[in-house]
Coordinates of C-alpha atoms and ligand atoms in Angstrom, one line a residue:
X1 CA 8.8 -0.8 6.5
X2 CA 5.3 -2.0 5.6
X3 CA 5.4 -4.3 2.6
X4 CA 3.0 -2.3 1.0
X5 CA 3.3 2.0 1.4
X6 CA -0.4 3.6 2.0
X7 CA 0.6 7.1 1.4
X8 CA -1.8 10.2 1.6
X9 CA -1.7 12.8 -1.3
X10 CA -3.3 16.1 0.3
X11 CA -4.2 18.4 -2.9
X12 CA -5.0 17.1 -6.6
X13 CA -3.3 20.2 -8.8
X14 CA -0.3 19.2 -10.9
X15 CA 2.1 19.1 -7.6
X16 CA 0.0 16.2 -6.2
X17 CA -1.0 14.3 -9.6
X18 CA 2.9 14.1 -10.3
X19 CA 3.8 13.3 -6.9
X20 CA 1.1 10.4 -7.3
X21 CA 2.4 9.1 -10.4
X22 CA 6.3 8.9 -8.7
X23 CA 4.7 7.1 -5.9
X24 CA 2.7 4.4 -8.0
X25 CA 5.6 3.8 -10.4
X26 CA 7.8 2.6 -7.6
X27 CA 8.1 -1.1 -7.5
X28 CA 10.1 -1.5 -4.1
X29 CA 8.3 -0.6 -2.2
X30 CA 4.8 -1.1 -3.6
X31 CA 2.8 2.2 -3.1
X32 CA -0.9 2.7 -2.5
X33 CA -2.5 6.5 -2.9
X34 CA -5.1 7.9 -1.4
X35 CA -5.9 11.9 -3.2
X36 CA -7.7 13.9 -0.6
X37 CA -8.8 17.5 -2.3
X38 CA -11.4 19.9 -0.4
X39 CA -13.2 20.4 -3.7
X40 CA -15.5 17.6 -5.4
X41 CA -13.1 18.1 -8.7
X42 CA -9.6 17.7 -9.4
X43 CA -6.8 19.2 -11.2
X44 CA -6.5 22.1 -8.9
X45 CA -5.3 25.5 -10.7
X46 CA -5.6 23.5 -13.9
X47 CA -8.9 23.9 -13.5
X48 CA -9.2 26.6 -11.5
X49 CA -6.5 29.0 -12.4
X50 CA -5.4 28.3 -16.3
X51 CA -7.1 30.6 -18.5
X52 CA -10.1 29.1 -20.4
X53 CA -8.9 30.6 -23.4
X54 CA -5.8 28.7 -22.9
X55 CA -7.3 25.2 -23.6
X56 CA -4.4 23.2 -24.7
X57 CA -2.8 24.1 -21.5
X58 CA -5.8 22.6 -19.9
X59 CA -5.5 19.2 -21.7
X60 CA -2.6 18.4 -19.4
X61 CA -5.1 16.8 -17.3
X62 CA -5.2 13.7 -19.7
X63 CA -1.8 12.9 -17.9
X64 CA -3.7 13.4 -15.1
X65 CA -6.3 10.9 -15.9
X66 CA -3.9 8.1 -16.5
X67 CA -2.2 8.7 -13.5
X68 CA -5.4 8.2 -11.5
X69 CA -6.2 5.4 -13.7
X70 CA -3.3 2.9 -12.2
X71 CA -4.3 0.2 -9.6
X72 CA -3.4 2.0 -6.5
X73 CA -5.1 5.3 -7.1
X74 CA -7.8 6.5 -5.2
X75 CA -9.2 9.7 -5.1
X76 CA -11.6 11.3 -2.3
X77 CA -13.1 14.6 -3.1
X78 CA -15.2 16.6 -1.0
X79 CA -13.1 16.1 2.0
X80 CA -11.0 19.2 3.8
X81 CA -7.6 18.5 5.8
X82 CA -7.8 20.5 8.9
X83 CA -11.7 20.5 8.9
X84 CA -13.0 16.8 8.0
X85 CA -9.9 15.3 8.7
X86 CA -7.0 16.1 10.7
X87 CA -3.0 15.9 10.1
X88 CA -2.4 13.9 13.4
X89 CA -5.3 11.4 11.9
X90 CA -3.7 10.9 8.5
X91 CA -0.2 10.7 10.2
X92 CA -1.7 7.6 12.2
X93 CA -3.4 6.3 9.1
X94 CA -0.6 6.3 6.4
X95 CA 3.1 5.8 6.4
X96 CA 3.4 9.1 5.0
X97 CA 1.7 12.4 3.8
X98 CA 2.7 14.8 1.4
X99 CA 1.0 18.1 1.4
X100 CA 0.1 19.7 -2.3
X101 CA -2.3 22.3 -1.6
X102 CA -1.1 24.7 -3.3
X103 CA -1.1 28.6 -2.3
X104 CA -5.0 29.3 -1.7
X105 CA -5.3 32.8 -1.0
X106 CA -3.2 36.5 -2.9
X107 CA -0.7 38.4 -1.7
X108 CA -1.1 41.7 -0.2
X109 CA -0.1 45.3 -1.4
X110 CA -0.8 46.9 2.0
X111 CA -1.8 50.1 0.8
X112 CA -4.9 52.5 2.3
X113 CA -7.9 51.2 -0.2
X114 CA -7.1 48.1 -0.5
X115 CA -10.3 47.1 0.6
X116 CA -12.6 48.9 -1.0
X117 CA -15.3 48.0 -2.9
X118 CA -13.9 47.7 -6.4
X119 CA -10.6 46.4 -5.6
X120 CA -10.6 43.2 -5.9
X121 CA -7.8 40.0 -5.9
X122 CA -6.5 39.0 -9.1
X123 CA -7.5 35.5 -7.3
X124 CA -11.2 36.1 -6.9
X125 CA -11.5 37.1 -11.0
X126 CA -9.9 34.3 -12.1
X127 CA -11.9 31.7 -9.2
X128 CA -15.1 33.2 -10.8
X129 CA -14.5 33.3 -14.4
X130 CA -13.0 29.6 -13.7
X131 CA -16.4 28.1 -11.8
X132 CA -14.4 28.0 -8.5
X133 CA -18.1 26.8 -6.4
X134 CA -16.7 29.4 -3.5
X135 CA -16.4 32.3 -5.6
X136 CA -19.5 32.2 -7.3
X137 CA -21.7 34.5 -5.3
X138 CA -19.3 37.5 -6.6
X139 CA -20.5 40.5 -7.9
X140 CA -18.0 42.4 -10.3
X141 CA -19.2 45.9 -11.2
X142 CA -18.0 45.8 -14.5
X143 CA -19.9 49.1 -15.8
X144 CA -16.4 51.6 -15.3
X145 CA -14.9 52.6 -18.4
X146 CA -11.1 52.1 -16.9
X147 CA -9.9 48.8 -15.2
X148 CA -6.2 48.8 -13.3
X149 CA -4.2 45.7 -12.8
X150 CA -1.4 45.7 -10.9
X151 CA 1.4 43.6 -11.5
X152 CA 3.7 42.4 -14.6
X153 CA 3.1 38.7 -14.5
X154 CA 1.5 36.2 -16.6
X155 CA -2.0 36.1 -13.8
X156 CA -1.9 40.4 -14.9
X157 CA -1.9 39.0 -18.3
X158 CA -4.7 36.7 -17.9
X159 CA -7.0 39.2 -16.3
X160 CA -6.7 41.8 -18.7
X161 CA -6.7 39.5 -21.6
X162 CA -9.8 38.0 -20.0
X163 CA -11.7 41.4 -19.6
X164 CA -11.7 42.2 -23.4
X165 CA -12.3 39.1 -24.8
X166 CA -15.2 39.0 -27.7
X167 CA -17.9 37.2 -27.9
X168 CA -16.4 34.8 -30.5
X169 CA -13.4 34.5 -28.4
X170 CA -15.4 33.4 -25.2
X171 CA -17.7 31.1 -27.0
X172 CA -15.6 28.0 -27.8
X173 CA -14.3 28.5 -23.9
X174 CA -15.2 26.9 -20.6
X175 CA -16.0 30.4 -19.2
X176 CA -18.4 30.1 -17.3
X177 CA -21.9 31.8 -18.6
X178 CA -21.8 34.1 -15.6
X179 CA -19.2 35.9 -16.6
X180 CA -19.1 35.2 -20.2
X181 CA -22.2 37.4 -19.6
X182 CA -20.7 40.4 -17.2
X183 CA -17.4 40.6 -19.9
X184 CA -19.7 40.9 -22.9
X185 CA -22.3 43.1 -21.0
X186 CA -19.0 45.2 -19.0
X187 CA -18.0 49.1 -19.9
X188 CA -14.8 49.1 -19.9
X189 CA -13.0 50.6 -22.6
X190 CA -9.5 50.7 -21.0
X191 CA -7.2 47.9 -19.2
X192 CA -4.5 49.4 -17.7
X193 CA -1.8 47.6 -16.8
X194 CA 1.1 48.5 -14.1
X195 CA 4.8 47.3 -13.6
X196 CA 6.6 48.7 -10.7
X197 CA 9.9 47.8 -12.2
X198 CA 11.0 48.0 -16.0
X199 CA 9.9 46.5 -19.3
X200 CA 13.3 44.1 -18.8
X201 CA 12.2 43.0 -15.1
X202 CA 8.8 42.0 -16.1
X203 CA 7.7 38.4 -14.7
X204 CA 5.6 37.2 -17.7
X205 CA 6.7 35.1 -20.5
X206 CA 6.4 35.6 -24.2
X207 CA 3.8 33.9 -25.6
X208 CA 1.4 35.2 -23.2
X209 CA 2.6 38.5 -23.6
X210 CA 2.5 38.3 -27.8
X211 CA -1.4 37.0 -27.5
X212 CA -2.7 40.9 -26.1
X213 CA -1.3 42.3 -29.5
X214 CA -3.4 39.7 -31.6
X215 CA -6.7 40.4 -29.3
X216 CA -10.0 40.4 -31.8
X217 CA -11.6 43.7 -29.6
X218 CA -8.8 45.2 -28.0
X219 CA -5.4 47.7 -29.5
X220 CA -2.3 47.5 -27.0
X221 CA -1.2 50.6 -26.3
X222 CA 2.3 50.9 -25.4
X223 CA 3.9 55.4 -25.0
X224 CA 7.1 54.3 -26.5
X225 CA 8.8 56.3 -23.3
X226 CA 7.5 53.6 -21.5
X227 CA 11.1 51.2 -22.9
X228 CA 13.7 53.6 -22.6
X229 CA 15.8 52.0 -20.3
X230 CA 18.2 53.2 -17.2
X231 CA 22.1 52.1 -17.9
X232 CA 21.2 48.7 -15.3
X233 CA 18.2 47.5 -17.5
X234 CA 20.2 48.2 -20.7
X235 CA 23.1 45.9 -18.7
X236 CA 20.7 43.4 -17.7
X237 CA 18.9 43.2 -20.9
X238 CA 22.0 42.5 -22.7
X239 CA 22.9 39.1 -20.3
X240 CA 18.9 38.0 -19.6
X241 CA 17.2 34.9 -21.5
X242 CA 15.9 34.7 -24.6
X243 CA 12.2 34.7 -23.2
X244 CA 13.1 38.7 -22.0
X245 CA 15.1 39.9 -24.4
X246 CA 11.8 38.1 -26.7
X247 CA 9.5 39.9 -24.2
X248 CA 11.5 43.3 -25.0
X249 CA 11.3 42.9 -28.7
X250 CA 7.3 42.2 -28.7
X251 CA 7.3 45.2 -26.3
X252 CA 9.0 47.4 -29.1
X253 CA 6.5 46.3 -31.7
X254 CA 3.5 47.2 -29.4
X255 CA 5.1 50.9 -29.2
X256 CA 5.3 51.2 -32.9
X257 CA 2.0 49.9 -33.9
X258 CA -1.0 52.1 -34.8
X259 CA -4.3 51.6 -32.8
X260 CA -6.5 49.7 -35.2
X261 CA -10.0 51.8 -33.1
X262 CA -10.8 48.5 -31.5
X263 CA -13.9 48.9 -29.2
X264 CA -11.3 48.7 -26.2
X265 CA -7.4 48.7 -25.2
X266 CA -5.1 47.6 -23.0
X267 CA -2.2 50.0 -21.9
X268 CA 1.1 49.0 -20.9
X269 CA 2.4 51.3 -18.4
X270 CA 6.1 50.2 -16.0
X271 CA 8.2 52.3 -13.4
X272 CA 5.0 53.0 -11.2
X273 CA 3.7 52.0 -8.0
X274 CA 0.4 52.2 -6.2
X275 CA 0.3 54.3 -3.1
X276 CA -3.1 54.3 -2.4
X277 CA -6.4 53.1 -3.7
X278 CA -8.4 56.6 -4.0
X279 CA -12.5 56.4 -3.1
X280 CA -15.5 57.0 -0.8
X281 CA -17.6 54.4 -1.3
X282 CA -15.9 52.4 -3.8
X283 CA -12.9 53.2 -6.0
X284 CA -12.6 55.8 -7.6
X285 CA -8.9 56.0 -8.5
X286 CA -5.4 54.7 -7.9
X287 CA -2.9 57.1 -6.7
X288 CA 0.8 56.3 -8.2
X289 CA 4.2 57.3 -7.5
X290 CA 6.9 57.1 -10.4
X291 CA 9.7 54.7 -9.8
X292 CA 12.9 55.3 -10.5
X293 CA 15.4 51.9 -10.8
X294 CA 18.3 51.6 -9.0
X295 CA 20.5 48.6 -8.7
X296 CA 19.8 45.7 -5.9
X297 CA 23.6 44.4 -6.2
X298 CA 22.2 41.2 -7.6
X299 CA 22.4 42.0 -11.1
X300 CA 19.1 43.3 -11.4
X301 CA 17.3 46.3 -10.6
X302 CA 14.6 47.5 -7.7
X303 CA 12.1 50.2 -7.8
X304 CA 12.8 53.9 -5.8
X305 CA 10.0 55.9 -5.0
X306 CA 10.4 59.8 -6.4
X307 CA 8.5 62.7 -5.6
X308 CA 6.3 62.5 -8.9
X309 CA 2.4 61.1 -8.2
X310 CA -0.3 61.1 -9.9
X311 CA -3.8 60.3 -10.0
X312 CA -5.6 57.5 -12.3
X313 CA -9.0 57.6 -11.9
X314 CA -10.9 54.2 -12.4
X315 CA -13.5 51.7 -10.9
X316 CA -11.7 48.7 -10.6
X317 CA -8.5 47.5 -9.6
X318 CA -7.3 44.3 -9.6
X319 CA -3.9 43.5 -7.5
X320 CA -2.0 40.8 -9.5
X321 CA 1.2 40.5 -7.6
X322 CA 1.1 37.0 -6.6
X323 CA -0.9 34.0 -4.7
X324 CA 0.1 32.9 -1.0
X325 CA 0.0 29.6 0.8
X326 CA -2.1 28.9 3.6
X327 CA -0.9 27.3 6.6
X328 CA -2.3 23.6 7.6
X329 CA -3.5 23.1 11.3
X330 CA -0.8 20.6 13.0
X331 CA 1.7 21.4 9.9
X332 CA 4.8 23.2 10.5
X333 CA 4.3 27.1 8.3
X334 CA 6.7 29.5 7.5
X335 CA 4.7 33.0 7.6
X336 CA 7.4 35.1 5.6
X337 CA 7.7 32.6 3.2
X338 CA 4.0 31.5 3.1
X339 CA 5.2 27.7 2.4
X340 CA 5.6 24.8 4.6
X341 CA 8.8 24.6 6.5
X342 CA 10.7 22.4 4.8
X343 CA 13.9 21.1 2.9
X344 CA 13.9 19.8 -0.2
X345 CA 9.9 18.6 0.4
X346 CA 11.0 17.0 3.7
X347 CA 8.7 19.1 6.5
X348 CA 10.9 20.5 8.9
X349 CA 9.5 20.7 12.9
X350 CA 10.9 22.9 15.2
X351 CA 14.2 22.0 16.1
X352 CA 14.9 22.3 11.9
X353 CA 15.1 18.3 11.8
X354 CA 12.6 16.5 9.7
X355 CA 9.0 15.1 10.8
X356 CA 9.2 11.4 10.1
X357 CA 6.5 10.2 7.8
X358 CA 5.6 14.1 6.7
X359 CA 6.0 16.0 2.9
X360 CA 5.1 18.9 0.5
X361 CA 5.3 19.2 -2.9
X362 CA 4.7 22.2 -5.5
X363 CA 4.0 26.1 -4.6
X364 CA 3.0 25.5 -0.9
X365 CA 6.8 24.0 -0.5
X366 CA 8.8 26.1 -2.7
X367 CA 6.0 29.4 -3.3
X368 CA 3.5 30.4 -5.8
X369 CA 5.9 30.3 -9.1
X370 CA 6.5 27.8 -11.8
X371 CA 4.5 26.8 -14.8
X372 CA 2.7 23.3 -14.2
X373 CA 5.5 21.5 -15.3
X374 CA 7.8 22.9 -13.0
X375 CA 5.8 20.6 -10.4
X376 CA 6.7 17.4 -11.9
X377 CA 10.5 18.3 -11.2
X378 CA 9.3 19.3 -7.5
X379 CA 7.0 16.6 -7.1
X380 CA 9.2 14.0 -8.2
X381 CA 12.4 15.2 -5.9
X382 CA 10.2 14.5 -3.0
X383 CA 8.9 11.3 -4.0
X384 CA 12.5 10.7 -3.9
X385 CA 12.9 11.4 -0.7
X386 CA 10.0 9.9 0.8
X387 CA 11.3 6.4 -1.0
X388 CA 14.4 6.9 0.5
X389 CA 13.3 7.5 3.8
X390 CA 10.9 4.4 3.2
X391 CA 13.5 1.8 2.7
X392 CA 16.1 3.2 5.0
X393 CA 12.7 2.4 7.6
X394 CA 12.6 6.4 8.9
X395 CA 8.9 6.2 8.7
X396 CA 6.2 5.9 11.8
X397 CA 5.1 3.2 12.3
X398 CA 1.2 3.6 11.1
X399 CA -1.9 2.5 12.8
X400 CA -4.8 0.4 12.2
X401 CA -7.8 2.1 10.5
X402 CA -9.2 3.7 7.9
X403 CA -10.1 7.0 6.3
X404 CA -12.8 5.7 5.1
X405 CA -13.7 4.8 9.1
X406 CA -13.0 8.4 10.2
X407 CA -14.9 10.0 7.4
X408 CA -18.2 7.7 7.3
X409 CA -18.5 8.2 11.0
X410 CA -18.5 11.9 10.6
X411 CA -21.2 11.7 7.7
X412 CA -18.7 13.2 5.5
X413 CA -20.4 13.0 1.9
X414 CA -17.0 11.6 -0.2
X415 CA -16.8 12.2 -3.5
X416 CA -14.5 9.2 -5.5
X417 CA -13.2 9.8 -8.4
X418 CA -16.2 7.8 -10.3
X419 CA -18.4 10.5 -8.6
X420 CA -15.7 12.9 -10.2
X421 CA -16.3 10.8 -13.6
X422 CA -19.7 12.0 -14.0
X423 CA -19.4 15.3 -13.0
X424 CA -16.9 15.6 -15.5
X425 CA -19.2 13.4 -18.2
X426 CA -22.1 15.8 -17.1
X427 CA -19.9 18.9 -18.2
X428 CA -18.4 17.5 -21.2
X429 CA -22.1 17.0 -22.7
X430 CA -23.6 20.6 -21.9
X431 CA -20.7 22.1 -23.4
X432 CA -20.5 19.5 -26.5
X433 CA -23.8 20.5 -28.5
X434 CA -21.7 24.8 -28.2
X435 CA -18.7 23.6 -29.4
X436 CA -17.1 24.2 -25.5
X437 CA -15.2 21.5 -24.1
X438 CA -17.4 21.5 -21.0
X439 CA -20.0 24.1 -19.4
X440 CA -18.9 23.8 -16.0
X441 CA -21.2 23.0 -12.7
X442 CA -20.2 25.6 -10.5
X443 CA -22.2 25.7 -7.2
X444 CA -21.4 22.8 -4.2
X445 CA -25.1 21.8 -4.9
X446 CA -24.5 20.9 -8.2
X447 CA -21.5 19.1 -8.1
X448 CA -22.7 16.9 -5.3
X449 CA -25.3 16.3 -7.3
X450 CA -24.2 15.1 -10.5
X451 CA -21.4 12.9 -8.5
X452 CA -24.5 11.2 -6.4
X453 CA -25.6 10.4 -9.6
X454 CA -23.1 8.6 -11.5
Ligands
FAD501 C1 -4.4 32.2 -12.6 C2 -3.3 31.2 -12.9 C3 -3.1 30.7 -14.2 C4 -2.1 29.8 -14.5 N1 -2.0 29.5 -15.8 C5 -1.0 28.6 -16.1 C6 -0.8 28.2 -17.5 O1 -1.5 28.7 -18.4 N2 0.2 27.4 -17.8 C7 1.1 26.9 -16.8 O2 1.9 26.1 -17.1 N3 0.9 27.2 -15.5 C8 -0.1 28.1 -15.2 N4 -0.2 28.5 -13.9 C9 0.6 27.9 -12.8 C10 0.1 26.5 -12.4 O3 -1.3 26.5 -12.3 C11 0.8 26.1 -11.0 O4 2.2 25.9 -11.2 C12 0.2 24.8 -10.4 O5 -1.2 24.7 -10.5 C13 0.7 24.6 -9.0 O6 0.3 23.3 -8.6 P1 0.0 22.9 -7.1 O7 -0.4 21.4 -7.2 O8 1.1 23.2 -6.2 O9 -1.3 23.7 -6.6 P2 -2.8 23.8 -7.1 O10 -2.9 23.7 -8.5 O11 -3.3 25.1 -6.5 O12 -3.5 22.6 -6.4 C14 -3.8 22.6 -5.0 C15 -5.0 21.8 -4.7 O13 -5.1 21.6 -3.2 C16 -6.4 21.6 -2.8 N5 -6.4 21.9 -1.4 C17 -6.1 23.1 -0.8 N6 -6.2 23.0 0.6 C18 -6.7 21.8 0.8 C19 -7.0 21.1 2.0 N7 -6.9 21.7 3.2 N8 -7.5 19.8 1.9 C20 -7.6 19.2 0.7 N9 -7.3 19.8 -0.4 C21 -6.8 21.1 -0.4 C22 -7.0 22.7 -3.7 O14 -8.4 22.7 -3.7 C23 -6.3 22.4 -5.1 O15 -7.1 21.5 -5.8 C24 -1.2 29.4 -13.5 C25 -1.4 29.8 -12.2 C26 -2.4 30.7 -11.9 C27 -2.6 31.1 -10.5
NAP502 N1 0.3 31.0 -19.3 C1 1.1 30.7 -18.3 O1 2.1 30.0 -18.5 C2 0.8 31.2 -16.9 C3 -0.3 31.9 -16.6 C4 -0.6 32.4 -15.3 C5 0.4 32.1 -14.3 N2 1.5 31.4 -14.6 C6 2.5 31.2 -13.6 O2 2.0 31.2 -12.3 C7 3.0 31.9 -11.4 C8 2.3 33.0 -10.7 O3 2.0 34.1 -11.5 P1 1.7 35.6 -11.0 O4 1.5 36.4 -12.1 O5 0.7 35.4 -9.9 O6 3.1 35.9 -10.1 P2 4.5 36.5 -10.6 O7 4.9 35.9 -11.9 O8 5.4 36.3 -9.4 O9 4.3 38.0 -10.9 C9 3.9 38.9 -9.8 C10 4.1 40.3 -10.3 O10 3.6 41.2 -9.2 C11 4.6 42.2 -9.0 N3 4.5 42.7 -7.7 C12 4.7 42.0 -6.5 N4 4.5 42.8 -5.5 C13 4.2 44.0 -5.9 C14 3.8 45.3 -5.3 N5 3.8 45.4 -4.0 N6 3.5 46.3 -6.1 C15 3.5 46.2 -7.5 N7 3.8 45.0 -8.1 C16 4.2 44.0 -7.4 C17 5.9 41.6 -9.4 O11 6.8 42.6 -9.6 P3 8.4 42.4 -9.2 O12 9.0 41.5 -10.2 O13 8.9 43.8 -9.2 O14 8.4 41.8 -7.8 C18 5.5 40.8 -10.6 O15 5.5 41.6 -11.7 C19 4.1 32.4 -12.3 O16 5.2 31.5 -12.3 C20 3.5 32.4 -13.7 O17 4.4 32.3 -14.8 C21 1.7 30.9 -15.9

């Protein structure tokens, strides 16, 4: 063992800040981090994904910041594993990687329609709205009178929350202008939302499912038919957590509340699937089959197609029903699973034993669930690992070299986290004089710019 660990962080979300803050609080051995994150920002989903009407859950990243503000820490932006740099190259240039990228693309319904115009990833709304710099050349079509979002978690929640915010709502947000613009400029007068399984089953948690019945501009609607429930829900409601049986009761008082004539409404509708997104050119409907639930023999419930259908007719969906993770040239992937093969954060090769020297951490080990904290738990367990491996001396033996090397020889343009600084000082002022915690640079060109500048 190296007196001194060099250890590469792929990623800078929550997974990879906590696994970096494990790694530089171990005194034996000493541990040096290197951050490597395609985008010229950090922070990952916190950035990216958290609502920016959710700002205190955004302010996590002032953990962040004194993480990467220990001797040890460095962070390089800008720079892509599997296209600027290589696994076999940081595997030669550290004693050990973990991989925390996260789960980068959505999961499919694999329905006819899924790809037509006006059906869109919950994934590419939320990238936008966020500033992601690759989803900024979108174009929603906001002008229908009727939204759909499929799915019952807390993302569905966001998206239809985000569609019918107000104009005072939006302002004090990091929204960016773009679509600050297209939500206060949009038709729609209806966001519906869809559960295949029952009001007990849904994914979401309570506090973000209270926050649609307080909305400035929009009623929830909820057919009070909508919560009877079949014998198994009744049985499952009665031995589920609080944050259900909490989720149930806020469901009961959206059914009994009278529509206050906002200018729109979201509707609450479970027990349906998608079959098919309806359209010529772009869509024009979605075409549903009524559930019925039937017991999976794990004391909860799964959805049965019956005869009934129907037609809702609409111009956009949005399929909310969870990210996926992306598989890493040179690193071992599990398709089903879309993680990293691994135990425990230890990355598995073929024969099922683990790669010496090689980790994951957060949703591309364990899949695309988990508040941020849940992270630090996952982060931190294989930290562990990688410590013990360290001092019982399973790691390769590294190289000589660089990244630095490897980078400036292929012109890459690295952005440290002082070029990070002033992108983020340059944000925090344009949004300071509006009472916004930042007004985000949202284009590649930008962002490089205002980090050359700092
Ligand atoms: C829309 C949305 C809203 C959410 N809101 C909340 C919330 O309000 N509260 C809450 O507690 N949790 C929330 N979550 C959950 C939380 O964001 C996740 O638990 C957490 O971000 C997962 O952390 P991660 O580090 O595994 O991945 P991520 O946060 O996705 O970070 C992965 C990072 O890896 C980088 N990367 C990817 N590929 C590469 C590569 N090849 N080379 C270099 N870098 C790469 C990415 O650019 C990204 O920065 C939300 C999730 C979503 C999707
Ligand atoms: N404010 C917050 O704290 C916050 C905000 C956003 C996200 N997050 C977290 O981030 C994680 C990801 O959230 P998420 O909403 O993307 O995922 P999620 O919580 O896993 O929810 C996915 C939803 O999609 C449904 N679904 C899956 N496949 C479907 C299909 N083929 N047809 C219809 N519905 C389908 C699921 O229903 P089934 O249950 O029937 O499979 C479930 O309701 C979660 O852990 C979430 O809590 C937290």
């Amino acid at each position: 063992m190296s007196a001194l660990l060099r250890v590469a962080v792929v990623g800078s979300g929550p997974a990879a800040f906590y696994a970096a803050g494990a790694l530089l609080a171990s005194e034996e051995p000493e541990v040096e981090v290197d951050m490597i994150e395609r985008l010229p920002t950090p922070w990952g989903l916190v950035r990216l994904g958290v609502a920016p009407d959710h700002p205190q859950l955004k302010s996590v990243s002032k953990a962040f910041e004194k993480i990467a503000a220990r001797p040890g820490f460095r962070f390089l932006g800008n720079v892509e594993v599997g296209r600027d740099v290589t696994q076999a190259e940081l595997a030669s240039l550290y004693d050990a990687v973990i991989y925390a990228v996260g789960s980068q693309t959505d999961r499919r319904l694999g329905i006819p329609g899924e790809d037509l115009p006006g059906s869109w990833a919950a994934t590419e709304l939320v990238a936008w709205y966020n500033g992601h710099p690759d989803y900024q050349h979108l174009e929603f079509d906001l002008s229908h009178e009727r939204a759909v979002v499929i799915g019952n978690g807390n993302v569905a929640l966001d998206v239809a929350r985000m569609l019918a915010l107000t104009a005072e709502e939006l302002a004090p947000t990091d929204t960016t202008d773009a679509a600050i613009e297209a939500i206060l400029a949009s038709g729609i007068r209806e966001i519906v939302v869809l559960g295949r399984r029952g009001p007990v089953q849904a994914a979401w948690t309570s506090t973000e499912l209270g926050e649609l019945g307080d909305l400035a501009g929009a009623d929830v609607v909820l057919d009070p038919a909508e919560l009877e429930l079949d014998p198994s829900s009744e049985a499952e409601l009665e031995a589920a957590s609080n944050v259900v049986q909490r989720n149930v009761e806020i469901l009961r008082d959206f059914a009994g509340r009278t529509q206050a004539g906002k200018p729109r409404s979201v509707r609450l509708r479970f027990r349906v699937s998608p079959v098919a997104i309806l359209g010529e050119a772009s869509v024009e409907g979605v075409e549903l089959v009524r559930n019925r639930l039937a017991p999976d023999g794990r004391g909860s419930v799964r959805a049965v197609p019956t005869d009934e259908r129907e037609v809702l007719s609409c111009g956009l969906v949005f399929r909310s029903v969870g990210y996926r993770g992306m598989g890493i040239p040179g690193v071992p992937f599990d398709e089903d699973a879309g993680t990293i093969t691994n135990a425990d954060g230890r990355v598995l090769g073929e024969n099922g034993m683990p790669i010496p020297g090689l980790y994951c951490a957060g949703w591309i080990k364990r899949g695309p669930t988990g508040v941020i904290g849940t992270n630090k738990k996952d982060a931190t367990e294989t930290v562990e690992l990688l410590l013990e491996d360290a001092r019982a001396a399973r790691l390769p033996v590294r190289a000589a070299g660089t990244i630095d090397a490897v980078l400036a020889e292929r012109g890459r343009e690295v952005v440290m986290y002082a070029g990070w600084e002033a992108i983020d000082a340059l944000e925090r002022s344009r949004g300071e004089p509006h009472g916004r915690p930042r007004v985000k640079l949202c284009t590649w060109d930008e962002l490089l710019a205002a980090a050359r500048a700092r």
